[in-house]
Short mmCIF file of C-alpha atoms and ligand atoms in Angstrom, two decimals:
data_model
loop_
_atom_site.label_atom_id
_atom_site.label_comp_id
_atom_site.label_asym_id
_atom_site.label_seq_id
_atom_site.Cartn_x
_atom_site.Cartn_y
_atom_site.Cartn_z
CA MET A 1 -11.53 14.66 -12.16
CA LYS A 2 -9.67 15.32 -8.91
CA THR A 3 -5.88 15.55 -9.02
CA TYR A 4 -3.63 13.08 -7.20
CA GLN A 5 -2.82 15.78 -4.63
CA GLU A 6 -6.48 16.53 -3.98
CA MET A 7 -7.25 12.87 -3.41
CA MET A 8 -4.27 12.30 -1.14
CA ALA A 9 -4.22 15.76 0.53
CA GLY A 10 -3.75 16.03 4.25
CA PRO A 11 -3.11 15.82 7.02
CA ALA A 12 -6.57 15.97 8.58
CA ILE A 13 -7.96 13.85 11.42
CA PHE A 14 -8.73 10.28 10.27
CA GLN A 15 -7.01 10.90 6.92
CA LEU A 16 -5.91 7.59 5.39
CA GLY A 17 -2.62 6.87 3.72
CA ILE A 18 -0.24 9.27 5.46
CA PRO A 19 1.97 8.73 8.52
CA ALA A 20 1.51 10.46 11.87
CA ALA A 21 2.60 14.12 11.73
CA GLU A 22 4.89 13.77 14.77
CA SER A 23 6.83 10.91 13.21
CA MET A 24 8.90 12.74 10.59
CA PRO A 25 12.06 10.79 9.70
CA GLU A 26 14.36 13.71 10.56
CA LYS A 27 17.57 11.64 10.51
CA LEU A 28 16.90 10.48 6.98
CA PHE A 29 16.11 13.92 5.62
CA ALA A 30 19.12 15.45 7.39
CA ARG A 31 21.33 12.81 5.79
CA ALA A 32 19.88 13.50 2.37
CA ARG A 33 20.77 17.19 2.80
CA SER A 34 24.31 16.38 3.88
CA SER A 35 26.82 16.87 1.08
CA ASN A 36 29.07 14.17 2.64
CA LEU A 37 26.74 11.56 1.28
CA LEU A 38 27.75 12.46 -2.24
CA LYS A 39 31.42 11.91 -1.49
CA THR A 40 31.05 8.44 -0.07
CA GLY A 41 30.08 4.97 -1.20
CA SER A 42 29.57 4.01 -4.81
CA PHE A 43 28.05 7.32 -5.89
CA SER A 44 29.64 9.53 -8.52
CA SER A 45 27.69 12.58 -9.62
CA LEU A 46 29.53 12.73 -12.97
CA VAL A 47 28.21 9.51 -14.51
CA TYR A 48 24.70 8.34 -15.23
CA PRO A 49 23.48 6.27 -12.28
CA ASP A 50 22.29 2.68 -12.61
CA PRO A 51 18.67 2.98 -13.88
CA ARG A 52 17.73 -0.02 -11.70
CA GLY A 53 18.68 1.98 -8.61
CA GLU A 54 21.69 2.27 -6.31
CA ILE A 55 23.22 -1.09 -5.47
CA ASP A 56 23.63 -0.08 -1.78
CA LEU A 57 19.89 0.42 -1.46
CA ARG A 58 18.99 -2.71 -3.43
CA ARG A 59 21.25 -4.76 -1.11
CA GLU A 60 19.63 -3.25 2.00
CA ILE A 61 16.15 -3.96 0.63
CA ALA A 62 17.06 -7.57 -0.23
CA GLY A 63 18.37 -8.11 3.31
CA TYR A 64 15.33 -6.48 4.87
CA LEU A 65 12.83 -8.45 2.76
CA SER A 66 14.40 -11.78 3.63
CA ILE A 67 14.02 -11.09 7.35
CA SER A 68 10.74 -9.16 7.48
CA ARG A 69 8.73 -10.59 4.55
CA ASN A 70 10.39 -14.04 4.21
CA LEU A 71 11.11 -13.00 0.62
CA HIS A 72 14.53 -14.17 -0.55
CA CYS A 73 15.81 -12.41 -3.65
CA PHE A 74 18.99 -11.02 -5.22
CA PRO A 75 19.64 -7.28 -5.66
CA GLU A 76 19.58 -7.97 -9.43
CA GLN A 77 15.85 -8.68 -9.11
CA ILE A 78 15.16 -5.32 -7.41
CA PHE A 79 14.25 -2.08 -9.21
CA ILE A 80 14.00 1.20 -7.29
CA THR A 81 11.00 3.35 -8.21
CA SER A 82 9.21 6.54 -7.15
CA GLY A 83 6.79 4.64 -4.92
CA TYR A 84 4.13 2.05 -5.70
CA SER A 85 2.54 4.06 -8.50
CA SER A 86 5.69 4.22 -10.58
CA GLY A 87 6.44 0.55 -9.78
CA LEU A 88 3.00 -0.36 -11.11
CA GLY A 89 3.62 1.74 -14.22
CA LEU A 90 6.97 0.04 -14.81
CA ALA A 91 5.48 -3.44 -14.38
CA LEU A 92 2.53 -2.74 -16.68
CA ARG A 93 4.84 -1.37 -19.35
CA VAL A 94 7.06 -4.45 -19.17
CA LEU A 95 4.13 -6.88 -19.24
CA GLY A 96 2.42 -5.08 -22.15
CA LEU A 97 -1.00 -6.65 -21.64
CA ASP A 98 -3.15 -4.11 -23.53
CA GLY A 99 -6.73 -5.26 -23.95
CA ARG A 100 -6.32 -8.35 -21.74
CA LYS A 101 -8.40 -9.03 -18.62
CA VAL A 102 -7.09 -8.19 -15.14
CA TRP A 103 -8.54 -9.13 -11.74
CA MET A 104 -8.87 -6.18 -9.46
CA GLU A 105 -10.03 -6.27 -5.83
CA GLU A 106 -13.56 -4.97 -5.19
CA PRO A 107 -13.43 -2.80 -3.12
CA GLY A 108 -9.94 -1.74 -4.14
CA PHE A 109 -7.42 1.09 -4.42
CA PHE A 110 -8.61 3.82 -6.81
CA LEU A 111 -5.11 4.60 -8.11
CA THR A 112 -4.57 0.98 -9.08
CA ARG A 113 -7.90 1.00 -10.93
CA LYS A 114 -6.99 4.21 -12.74
CA GLY A 115 -3.52 2.86 -13.59
CA LEU A 116 -4.98 -0.32 -15.07
CA GLU A 117 -7.45 1.72 -17.11
CA LEU A 118 -4.64 3.93 -18.45
CA ALA A 119 -2.73 0.78 -19.45
CA HIS A 120 -5.81 -0.25 -21.49
CA LEU A 121 -6.53 -3.35 -19.43
CA ASN A 122 -9.99 -4.82 -19.16
CA ILE A 123 -10.76 -4.73 -15.42
CA VAL A 124 -12.74 -7.59 -13.87
CA PRO A 125 -13.82 -6.67 -10.31
CA VAL A 126 -13.34 -9.64 -7.94
CA PRO A 127 -15.05 -9.48 -4.54
CA VAL A 128 -13.13 -9.55 -1.27
CA ASP A 129 -14.34 -11.38 1.86
CA ALA A 130 -12.89 -12.38 5.23
CA GLU A 131 -10.26 -14.56 3.47
CA GLY A 132 -9.23 -11.78 1.06
CA LEU A 133 -9.68 -11.92 -2.73
CA ASN A 134 -12.27 -14.52 -3.77
CA VAL A 135 -10.10 -16.59 -6.11
CA ASP A 136 -12.95 -19.01 -6.98
CA TYR A 137 -14.97 -16.05 -8.26
CA GLY A 138 -12.04 -14.84 -10.37
CA ILE A 139 -11.47 -18.26 -11.93
CA GLU A 140 -15.18 -18.78 -12.64
CA ASN A 141 -15.75 -15.35 -14.14
CA ALA A 142 -12.41 -14.54 -15.79
CA GLY A 143 -10.16 -17.59 -15.68
CA ASP A 144 -8.49 -16.33 -18.87
CA ALA A 145 -7.24 -13.09 -17.25
CA ALA A 146 -3.59 -12.25 -17.86
CA LEU A 147 -3.01 -10.48 -14.55
CA ALA A 148 -4.28 -10.12 -10.97
CA VAL A 149 -3.41 -7.08 -8.87
CA LEU A 150 -4.02 -7.40 -5.14
CA THR A 151 -3.03 -6.40 -1.61
CA PRO A 152 -2.62 -9.84 0.04
CA GLY A 153 -0.95 -8.65 3.27
CA GLN A 154 -3.65 -6.22 4.43
CA GLN A 155 -6.34 -5.69 1.84
CA ALA A 156 -6.92 -2.05 0.89
CA PRO A 157 -9.33 -0.93 2.30
CA LEU A 158 -10.81 -3.82 4.34
CA GLY A 159 -7.57 -4.94 6.02
CA THR A 160 -8.15 -8.70 5.61
CA THR A 161 -5.18 -11.00 4.95
CA LEU A 162 -5.34 -13.40 2.01
CA SER A 163 -5.62 -16.91 3.52
CA LEU A 164 -3.00 -19.56 2.82
CA ARG A 165 -5.59 -21.66 0.98
CA ARG A 166 -6.38 -18.77 -1.38
CA ARG A 167 -2.68 -17.91 -1.83
CA LEU A 168 -1.94 -21.45 -3.00
CA GLN A 169 -5.04 -21.47 -5.22
CA LEU A 170 -4.05 -18.13 -6.78
CA LEU A 171 -0.49 -19.26 -7.47
CA GLU A 172 -1.73 -22.52 -8.96
CA TRP A 173 -4.08 -20.60 -11.27
CA ALA A 174 -1.29 -18.24 -12.36
CA THR A 175 1.17 -21.07 -12.95
CA SER A 176 -1.27 -23.17 -14.94
CA THR A 177 -2.56 -20.30 -17.11
CA GLY A 178 0.64 -18.23 -17.42
CA ALA A 179 -1.00 -15.23 -15.73
CA TRP A 180 1.03 -12.67 -13.75
CA ILE A 181 0.30 -11.47 -10.22
CA ILE A 182 1.18 -8.03 -8.90
CA GLU A 183 1.45 -8.00 -5.11
CA ASP A 184 0.96 -4.51 -3.67
CA ASP A 185 2.73 -4.80 -0.31
CA TYR A 186 2.22 -1.14 0.58
CA LEU A 187 2.09 -1.67 4.34
CA SER A 188 4.93 -4.22 4.46
CA GLU A 189 5.19 -5.41 8.08
CA LEU A 190 3.31 -2.38 9.41
CA GLN A 191 0.51 -4.51 10.84
CA LEU A 192 -1.14 -3.66 14.14
CA GLU A 193 -2.89 -6.97 14.96
CA GLY A 194 -1.03 -10.30 15.11
CA ARG A 195 2.08 -11.22 13.12
CA PRO A 196 2.25 -10.04 9.51
CA ALA A 197 1.83 -12.85 6.98
CA PRO A 198 4.89 -13.44 4.75
CA ALA A 199 4.81 -11.86 1.31
CA LEU A 200 2.81 -13.75 -1.32
CA ALA A 201 5.98 -13.70 -3.48
CA SER A 202 7.75 -15.78 -0.81
CA LEU A 203 5.55 -18.79 -1.70
CA ASP A 204 6.08 -18.42 -5.43
CA GLU A 205 9.77 -19.35 -5.88
CA GLY A 206 10.27 -16.39 -8.23
CA LYS A 207 7.87 -17.45 -10.95
CA ARG A 208 4.64 -15.49 -11.36
CA VAL A 209 4.59 -12.76 -8.66
CA ILE A 210 5.86 -9.22 -9.13
CA HIS A 211 6.19 -7.79 -5.63
CA ILE A 212 5.87 -4.00 -5.18
CA GLY A 213 6.95 -2.32 -1.95
CA SER A 214 6.80 1.31 -0.88
CA PHE A 215 8.44 3.54 1.72
CA SER A 216 5.36 5.80 1.73
CA LYS A 217 3.76 4.30 4.84
CA THR A 218 6.85 3.13 6.70
CA VAL A 219 8.84 6.36 6.18
CA SER A 220 6.99 9.11 4.31
CA PRO A 221 5.08 9.56 1.03
CA GLY A 222 7.26 12.67 0.51
CA LEU A 223 10.27 10.44 -0.19
CA ARG A 224 8.56 9.08 -3.33
CA LEU A 225 10.48 5.86 -2.97
CA GLY A 226 9.50 2.25 -3.55
CA PHE A 227 10.79 -0.88 -5.24
CA VAL A 228 9.76 -3.79 -7.41
CA VAL A 229 11.03 -7.35 -6.93
CA VAL A 230 10.69 -9.28 -10.17
CA PRO A 231 10.96 -12.96 -11.11
CA PRO A 232 14.49 -13.63 -12.52
CA GLU A 233 12.90 -14.42 -15.88
CA LEU A 234 11.68 -10.79 -16.14
CA ALA A 235 14.83 -9.02 -14.87
CA ALA A 236 16.24 -8.27 -18.33
CA ALA A 237 12.93 -6.85 -19.61
CA PHE A 238 12.59 -4.65 -16.49
CA SER A 239 16.20 -3.43 -16.94
CA GLU A 240 15.46 -2.45 -20.51
CA VAL A 241 12.36 -0.41 -19.63
CA ALA A 242 14.02 1.14 -16.55
CA GLY A 243 17.02 2.08 -18.70
CA THR A 244 14.93 3.81 -21.34
CA LEU A 245 11.57 5.01 -20.03
CA ALA A 246 11.51 4.68 -16.22
CA PRO A 247 14.89 5.13 -14.51
CA ALA A 248 15.21 5.00 -10.71
CA PRO A 249 14.77 8.32 -8.82
CA SER A 250 17.66 10.53 -7.65
CA PRO A 251 20.57 8.59 -6.10
CA VAL A 252 20.79 11.16 -3.29
CA ILE A 253 17.59 10.08 -1.60
CA GLN A 254 18.32 6.43 -2.37
CA LEU A 255 21.73 6.57 -0.67
CA ALA A 256 20.31 8.39 2.34
CA THR A 257 17.66 5.67 2.65
CA ALA A 258 20.27 2.92 2.27
CA ARG A 259 22.29 4.41 5.13
CA PHE A 260 19.13 4.88 7.22
CA MET A 261 18.40 1.17 6.78
CA HIS A 262 21.99 0.05 7.25
CA ASP A 263 22.27 1.89 10.58
CA GLY A 264 19.13 0.19 11.91
CA HIS A 265 16.97 3.33 11.94
CA TYR A 266 14.41 1.91 9.51
CA VAL A 267 13.63 -1.17 11.62
CA GLN A 268 13.41 1.01 14.73
CA ARG A 269 11.09 3.41 12.96
CA VAL A 270 8.69 0.68 11.85
CA ARG A 271 8.59 -0.65 15.44
CA ARG A 272 7.96 2.84 16.79
CA LEU A 273 5.17 3.49 14.28
CA LYS A 274 3.52 0.19 15.21
CA ARG A 275 3.53 1.12 18.90
CA LEU A 276 2.21 4.63 18.21
CA TYR A 277 -0.53 3.46 15.83
CA SER A 278 -1.60 0.61 18.11
CA ALA A 279 -2.05 3.06 20.99
CA GLN A 280 -3.99 5.45 18.73
CA SER A 281 -6.12 2.62 17.35
CA ASN A 282 -6.94 1.38 20.87
CA ALA A 283 -7.92 4.87 21.98
CA LEU A 284 -10.22 5.23 18.98
CA CYS A 285 -11.80 1.81 19.52
CA GLU A 286 -12.45 2.69 23.16
CA GLN A 287 -14.53 5.64 21.98
CA LEU A 288 -16.39 3.52 19.43
CA ARG A 289 -17.18 0.85 22.05
CA MET A 290 -19.15 3.46 23.98
CA ARG A 291 -21.47 3.95 21.01
CA ASP A 292 -24.13 1.76 19.55
CA THR A 293 -22.34 1.22 16.28
CA GLU A 294 -20.81 -1.55 14.16
CA TRP A 295 -17.06 -1.28 13.54
CA VAL A 296 -14.04 -3.43 12.76
CA LYS A 297 -10.28 -2.85 12.62
CA ALA A 298 -9.08 -2.64 9.00
CA GLY A 299 -5.30 -2.36 8.54
CA LEU A 300 -4.23 1.12 9.59
CA ALA A 301 -7.88 2.18 9.78
CA VAL A 302 -11.04 1.37 11.67
CA LEU A 303 -14.06 0.72 9.47
CA LEU A 304 -17.29 2.15 10.83
CA ARG A 305 -20.17 0.43 9.06
CA LEU A 306 -23.18 2.60 8.21
CA PRO A 307 -26.65 1.33 7.28
CA ASP A 308 -26.96 0.26 3.63
CA GLY A 309 -27.50 3.27 1.41
CA ALA A 310 -26.36 5.79 4.04
CA PRO A 311 -24.74 8.80 2.28
CA ASP A 312 -21.13 8.21 3.39
CA VAL A 313 -19.74 10.55 0.70
CA GLN A 314 -21.92 13.40 1.97
CA ILE A 315 -20.97 12.69 5.58
CA VAL A 316 -17.29 12.91 4.63
CA ARG A 317 -17.86 16.11 2.71
CA GLU A 318 -19.35 17.68 5.83
CA ALA A 319 -16.64 16.25 8.11
CA LYS A 320 -13.98 17.87 5.90
CA THR A 321 -15.36 21.33 6.67
CA ILE A 322 -14.25 20.85 10.28
CA GLY A 323 -10.81 19.31 9.64
CA MET A 324 -11.65 15.60 9.51
CA ALA A 325 -11.09 13.42 6.46
CA PRO A 326 -12.33 9.85 6.91
CA SER A 327 -12.68 7.96 3.63
CA PRO A 328 -16.14 6.90 2.39
CA LEU A 329 -16.19 3.10 1.89
CA SER A 330 -18.59 3.28 -1.05
CA ALA A 331 -15.98 5.24 -3.05
CA TRP A 332 -13.64 2.21 -3.03
CA PHE A 333 -16.14 0.20 -5.13
CA ALA A 334 -16.29 0.32 -8.94
CA THR A 335 -19.58 -1.61 -9.09
CA PRO A 336 -22.36 0.56 -7.58
CA SER A 337 -24.63 -2.43 -6.84
CA TRP A 338 -21.89 -4.03 -4.68
CA ALA A 339 -21.06 -0.84 -2.79
CA LEU A 340 -21.32 -0.81 0.99
CA SER A 341 -21.64 2.30 3.09
CA GLY A 342 -19.15 3.11 5.82
CA LEU A 343 -16.38 5.38 7.02
CA LEU A 344 -12.72 4.38 7.10
CA LEU A 345 -11.08 6.20 9.98
CA GLY A 346 -7.30 6.35 9.56
CA VAL A 347 -5.57 5.74 12.89
CA ALA A 348 -2.16 7.23 11.99
CA THR A 349 -3.71 10.70 11.80
CA ALA A 350 -5.89 10.35 14.91
CA PRO A 351 -3.72 11.50 17.84
CA GLN A 352 -5.00 10.35 21.22
CA SER A 353 -5.29 13.95 22.42
CA GLN A 354 -7.95 14.68 19.78
CA VAL A 355 -9.84 11.44 19.51
CA VAL A 356 -12.61 12.14 22.05
CA LYS A 357 -13.56 15.48 20.50
CA SER A 358 -13.23 14.17 16.93
CA CYS A 359 -15.47 11.17 17.60
CA ARG A 360 -18.09 13.37 19.21
CA GLN A 361 -18.09 15.75 16.24
CA LEU A 362 -18.13 12.91 13.72
CA PHE A 363 -21.11 11.19 15.37
CA GLU A 364 -23.01 14.47 15.48
CA ILE A 365 -22.72 14.55 11.69
CA ILE A 366 -23.53 10.83 11.28
CA ASP A 367 -26.63 11.17 13.48
CA ARG A 368 -27.97 13.87 11.17
CA TYR A 369 -27.85 11.49 8.17
CA CYS A 370 -28.57 8.01 9.59
C1 PLP B 401 -3.33 0.24 -1.63
C2 PLP B 401 -2.17 1.18 -1.71
N1 PLP B 401 -1.10 0.81 -2.41
C3 PLP B 401 -0.01 1.61 -2.48
C4 PLP B 401 0.04 2.81 -1.82
C5 PLP B 401 1.32 3.61 -1.83
O1 PLP B 401 1.52 4.25 -2.99
P1 PLP B 401 2.85 5.13 -3.22
O2 PLP B 401 4.02 4.25 -2.89
O3 PLP B 401 2.79 5.47 -4.67
O4 PLP B 401 2.78 6.30 -2.31
C6 PLP B 401 -1.08 3.25 -1.14
C7 PLP B 401 -1.09 4.59 -0.51
O5 PLP B 401 -2.05 5.08 0.00
C8 PLP B 401 -2.20 2.41 -1.05
O6 PLP B 401 -3.29 2.76 -0.35
#
């Protein structure tokens, strides 16, 4: 099996899941290196830090979420983690649902699938369409599931937003059956088309939704920083697990991030990334429009559909030999008979200066296979 690093390695042209190379958050990293940080604020290097995370950062996140995701919560509901993956691990450990059924988006994020398998959950793939996760399908085929994990803001990888009708239906199902929902809000408000929908957790009044956020896309995956917002009812159980098995990461990077947010740099950065990625996405789409091909914008990617059965994995393998790393759509499916063929072209790693040449090279490869 490939390691995490191999799967997420980069940067290469069209690589998904990593920010643009020219957008390093220098101010944040410089602040983290500064020893002054350790002498200020609530931080003392001689005592064990709060395993839930630094209060300064949890306050900043609570303020940010209420404005940007319409999600109103108290810092006591927030747990700082090493990104989405460790937030998912923390949540699964708290919920302790071994052997129970879980709805998982199909297609969906391979690390979520692996994480659910490692937690001994029984995965039920639920198809995704233009309205997001097909809740009717989930209820009909596994209404007794104990958990649903999904990306309602911008579905990974198709980019669709879960409709309001489906959000309400999902919450009603969870409330009536006692199921939990994990909302993977990995892109937060980093949406290139239209206004981002509010977080699913904002509709839930703190009952069934565990909201997981990450700084990997909005700042950098190298930070390894994310957070979980939990229903008040679960706060004590999360504190217990965080305090024993999954404490928050180093306070140094947390405090640097808190200051970065407090001083307004985070909001500015997200705006700047949106402008940069929109320009890159438009430049890529302009190239695709010139070709006789079917494509659609999909979150921070453009999905290039290939004829059914086309060998997208092989095409990607060949593209990698010349520095391009689109993602094969078929690899995001767990059910082979449902798999569609296509290439997900990440826009963050497709600088305008290289897009003409890269598209030409990519289509030369595609033309050899399709
Ligand atoms: C669907 C999805 N969720 C979450 C993440 C972020 O994970 P992490 O915060 O662990 O870097 C990614 C990154 O690619 C992703 O694609």
